Amino acid sequence: SEIDIYVHAPYLINVCSPRNNVRYGSRKILQQTCDAAGAIAAAAVVVHPGHAEDGIEAGIGRWPRTLEMLESEVPVLLENTAGGDHAVARRFDALARLWDAVSGYEGPIPLGFCFDTCHAHAAGEELSDAVERALAITGRLDLLHANDSRDPPGTGADRHTSLGTGKMDTGALRAMIRAGAAAGAPIVVETPGPRAVLEADLEFVRAALQ
């Protein structure tokens, strides 16, 4: 296909867990996902950074070891997440600490960042400059997930809906799409619905970029 394929790692992955069985199992699933992505020459693997019951700092500290153990032919993109009191990439202050921890990785796997509009809304972040603030933290934007939300801001609910039909400010959503494109990030829509609805979402993105 001439269209790049992005693989999203299973949501059950949580390499930040203090529980050995969860953490080791998560690393194994992430490795299997990267292997499968490499087999189809995917553009990248997107993964949620996870959460830690024993605190964000402890969870963040488990990511460098995960990267040291991981082997991948494709880039791995860490994504901002929607909810969870101990999520290591929900609020931007935690994202900054996570990025500081993984920035010391000097291995062969290209490490990048994926920004999700719904997740930023669910986390309660100010959306007017959210992409710019995230970019200031990570220094890069490799992919943008353009999604509206079925829920009000700050609820932590990760429930996507069609662009322009949910609880997100439509102007802010358009601005985030434009900011992502300006940063050079491909735009991927992750909304549910039949073909006609998905086509309308793609048209929303195209209109936002005009």
Short mmCIF file of C-alpha atoms in Angstrom, two decimals:
data_model
loop_
_atom_site.label_atom_id
_atom_site.label_comp_id
_atom_site.label_asym_id
_atom_site.label_seq_id
_atom_site.Cartn_x
_atom_site.Cartn_y
_atom_site.Cartn_z
CA SER A 1 0.00 0.00 0.00
CA GLU A 2 1.12 3.55 -0.68
CA ILE A 3 -0.60 4.56 2.58
CA ASP A 4 1.54 4.27 5.69
CA ILE A 5 0.36 1.73 8.25
CA TYR A 6 0.52 2.64 11.95
CA VAL A 7 0.13 -0.17 14.48
CA HIS A 8 -1.42 0.56 17.88
CA ALA A 9 -0.10 -1.70 20.62
CA PRO A 10 -2.76 -3.50 22.73
CA TYR A 11 -4.24 -1.39 25.50
CA LEU A 12 -3.45 -4.04 28.13
CA ILE A 13 0.26 -3.22 27.89
CA ASN A 14 1.49 -1.55 31.07
CA VAL A 15 5.27 -1.59 31.38
CA CYS A 16 5.03 0.86 34.32
CA SER A 17 3.31 -1.60 36.65
CA PRO A 18 5.06 -2.42 39.95
CA ARG A 19 3.80 -6.00 39.56
CA ASN A 20 6.47 -8.13 37.94
CA ASN A 21 4.05 -10.41 36.11
CA VAL A 22 2.21 -7.46 34.56
CA ARG A 23 5.38 -5.62 33.62
CA TYR A 24 7.15 -8.65 32.15
CA GLY A 25 4.04 -9.75 30.28
CA SER A 26 3.59 -6.23 28.92
CA ARG A 27 7.15 -6.10 27.65
CA LYS A 28 6.62 -9.43 25.91
CA ILE A 29 3.42 -8.22 24.21
CA LEU A 30 5.10 -4.98 23.17
CA GLN A 31 7.96 -6.97 21.65
CA GLN A 32 5.51 -9.20 19.77
CA THR A 33 3.70 -6.10 18.50
CA CYS A 34 6.93 -4.55 17.24
CA ASP A 35 7.87 -7.83 15.55
CA ALA A 36 4.52 -7.97 13.77
CA ALA A 37 4.78 -4.31 12.76
CA GLY A 38 8.22 -4.91 11.30
CA ALA A 39 6.91 -7.88 9.31
CA ILE A 40 4.46 -5.64 7.46
CA ALA A 41 6.87 -2.69 7.19
CA ALA A 42 4.65 -0.46 9.33
CA ALA A 43 5.57 3.18 9.78
CA ALA A 44 5.58 2.92 13.58
CA VAL A 45 4.08 1.32 16.68
CA VAL A 46 2.02 3.57 18.96
CA VAL A 47 1.88 2.60 22.64
CA HIS A 48 0.27 4.06 25.76
CA PRO A 49 3.02 4.70 28.33
CA GLY A 50 0.94 3.12 31.12
CA HIS A 51 0.30 3.79 34.81
CA ALA A 52 1.80 2.78 38.15
CA GLU A 53 -0.12 2.09 41.34
CA ASP A 54 2.98 3.03 43.34
CA GLY A 55 3.23 6.48 41.80
CA ILE A 56 4.04 8.28 38.58
CA GLU A 57 7.75 8.67 39.34
CA ALA A 58 8.16 4.95 39.98
CA GLY A 59 6.32 4.15 36.75
CA ILE A 60 8.41 6.53 34.71
CA GLY A 61 11.53 4.91 36.07
CA ARG A 62 10.55 1.59 34.47
CA TRP A 63 10.50 2.91 30.90
CA PRO A 64 14.28 3.16 30.32
CA ARG A 65 14.70 -0.52 31.17
CA THR A 66 11.86 -1.42 28.81
CA LEU A 67 13.59 0.41 25.96
CA GLU A 68 16.89 -1.29 26.74
CA MET A 69 15.23 -4.71 26.43
CA LEU A 70 13.14 -3.93 23.35
CA GLU A 71 14.14 -4.75 19.78
CA SER A 72 12.27 -3.17 16.89
CA GLU A 73 12.73 -2.51 13.20
CA VAL A 74 10.14 0.28 13.35
CA PRO A 75 9.92 3.44 15.47
CA VAL A 76 8.03 3.35 18.77
CA LEU A 77 5.77 6.33 19.47
CA LEU A 78 4.68 7.13 23.04
CA GLU A 79 1.18 8.62 23.19
CA ASN A 80 -0.38 11.03 25.67
CA THR A 81 -3.20 9.25 27.52
CA ALA A 82 -6.67 10.15 28.73
CA GLY A 83 -7.18 9.07 32.33
CA GLY A 84 -5.87 7.44 35.47
CA ASP A 85 -4.58 9.10 38.62
CA HIS A 86 -1.21 7.39 38.23
CA ALA A 87 -0.93 7.56 34.43
CA VAL A 88 2.57 8.58 33.39
CA ALA A 89 1.47 10.59 30.32
CA ARG A 90 -1.96 12.01 31.15
CA ARG A 91 -1.08 15.54 32.27
CA PHE A 92 1.67 17.43 30.49
CA ASP A 93 3.74 17.86 33.64
CA ALA A 94 3.95 14.05 33.91
CA LEU A 95 4.66 13.79 30.18
CA ALA A 96 7.60 16.14 30.68
CA ARG A 97 9.04 13.91 33.41
CA LEU A 98 8.53 10.81 31.25
CA TRP A 99 10.23 12.42 28.29
CA ASP A 100 13.14 13.51 30.42
CA ALA A 101 13.56 9.89 31.58
CA VAL A 102 13.46 8.34 28.10
CA SER A 103 15.55 11.07 26.45
CA GLY A 104 18.65 9.33 27.76
CA TYR A 105 17.91 6.27 25.62
CA GLU A 106 20.65 5.89 23.02
CA GLY A 107 19.64 2.56 21.51
CA PRO A 108 18.85 1.71 17.89
CA ILE A 109 15.06 2.14 18.10
CA PRO A 110 13.77 5.52 16.90
CA LEU A 111 11.63 6.90 19.72
CA GLY A 112 8.87 9.38 18.93
CA PHE A 113 5.67 11.02 20.14
CA CYS A 114 2.02 10.68 19.15
CA PHE A 115 -0.47 13.35 20.22
CA ASP A 116 -4.13 12.42 20.67
CA THR A 117 -6.66 15.29 20.71
CA CYS A 118 -9.33 13.35 22.63
CA HIS A 119 -6.83 12.31 25.27
CA ALA A 120 -5.72 15.89 25.88
CA HIS A 121 -9.39 16.92 26.22
CA ALA A 122 -10.11 14.02 28.59
CA ALA A 123 -7.05 14.90 30.68
CA GLY A 124 -8.40 18.42 31.18
CA GLU A 125 -5.57 20.17 29.36
CA GLU A 126 -6.11 23.60 27.81
CA LEU A 127 -6.56 22.80 24.13
CA SER A 128 -5.85 26.18 22.53
CA ASP A 129 -2.09 25.57 22.66
CA ALA A 130 -1.94 21.90 23.62
CA VAL A 131 -0.04 20.71 20.56
CA GLU A 132 2.49 23.50 20.89
CA ARG A 133 3.05 22.75 24.60
CA ALA A 134 3.45 19.03 23.94
CA LEU A 135 5.87 19.80 21.13
CA ALA A 136 7.89 22.01 23.48
CA ILE A 137 8.21 19.03 25.84
CA THR A 138 9.07 16.31 23.34
CA GLY A 139 10.78 18.37 20.65
CA ARG A 140 8.98 16.35 18.01
CA LEU A 141 5.55 15.27 16.79
CA ASP A 142 5.54 12.09 14.72
CA LEU A 143 1.78 11.46 14.51
CA LEU A 144 -1.47 13.14 15.49
CA HIS A 145 -4.66 11.24 16.33
CA ALA A 146 -7.59 13.49 15.43
CA ASN A 147 -10.55 12.46 17.57
CA ASP A 148 -13.54 14.19 19.12
CA SER A 149 -14.83 13.11 22.55
CA ARG A 150 -18.19 11.82 23.72
CA ASP A 151 -17.53 13.21 27.21
CA PRO A 152 -16.92 16.62 28.83
CA PRO A 153 -13.34 17.80 29.41
CA GLY A 154 -11.35 16.49 32.34
CA THR A 155 -13.38 13.31 32.86
CA GLY A 156 -10.54 10.98 31.92
CA ALA A 157 -12.90 9.09 29.61
CA ASP A 158 -11.25 7.80 26.45
CA ARG A 159 -14.34 7.56 24.25
CA HIS A 160 -13.82 8.83 20.73
CA THR A 161 -16.57 10.16 18.51
CA SER A 162 -16.85 11.74 15.07
CA LEU A 163 -15.11 15.05 14.51
CA GLY A 164 -17.29 18.06 15.21
CA THR A 165 -20.07 16.04 16.87
CA GLY A 166 -18.71 15.58 20.39
CA LYS A 167 -17.96 17.62 23.49
CA MET A 168 -14.73 19.17 22.27
CA ASP A 169 -14.59 22.78 21.13
CA THR A 170 -14.68 22.51 17.34
CA GLY A 171 -12.41 25.48 16.82
CA ALA A 172 -9.82 24.04 19.19
CA LEU A 173 -10.01 20.68 17.44
CA ARG A 174 -9.38 22.28 14.06
CA ALA A 175 -6.50 24.30 15.52
CA MET A 176 -4.86 21.16 16.93
CA ILE A 177 -5.12 19.43 13.56
CA ARG A 178 -3.51 22.43 11.85
CA ALA A 179 -0.77 22.62 14.49
CA GLY A 180 -0.01 18.94 14.09
CA ALA A 181 0.24 19.22 10.33
CA ALA A 182 2.42 22.33 10.67
CA ALA A 183 4.78 20.27 12.83
CA GLY A 184 5.01 17.71 10.04
CA ALA A 185 2.88 15.02 11.68
CA PRO A 186 0.64 12.72 9.63
CA ILE A 187 -3.00 12.89 10.76
CA VAL A 188 -4.86 9.67 11.62
CA VAL A 189 -8.55 9.55 12.53
CA GLU A 190 -9.58 6.93 15.13
CA THR A 191 -13.33 7.45 15.25
CA PRO A 192 -16.06 4.79 15.17
CA GLY A 193 -18.82 4.57 12.62
CA PRO A 194 -19.84 3.36 9.16
CA ARG A 195 -18.01 4.40 6.02
CA ALA A 196 -20.08 7.55 5.45
CA VAL A 197 -19.26 8.83 8.93
CA LEU A 198 -15.55 8.09 8.49
CA GLU A 199 -15.55 9.88 5.14
CA ALA A 200 -17.09 12.93 6.86
CA ASP A 201 -14.33 12.81 9.47
CA LEU A 202 -11.67 12.80 6.77
CA GLU A 203 -13.37 15.76 5.13
CA PHE A 204 -13.32 17.57 8.50
CA VAL A 205 -9.53 17.10 8.61
CA ARG A 206 -9.09 18.28 5.02
CA ALA A 207 -11.21 21.38 5.70
CA ALA A 208 -9.24 22.16 8.85
CA LEU A 209 -6.03 22.13 6.83
CA GLN A 210 -7.25 24.56 4.19
#
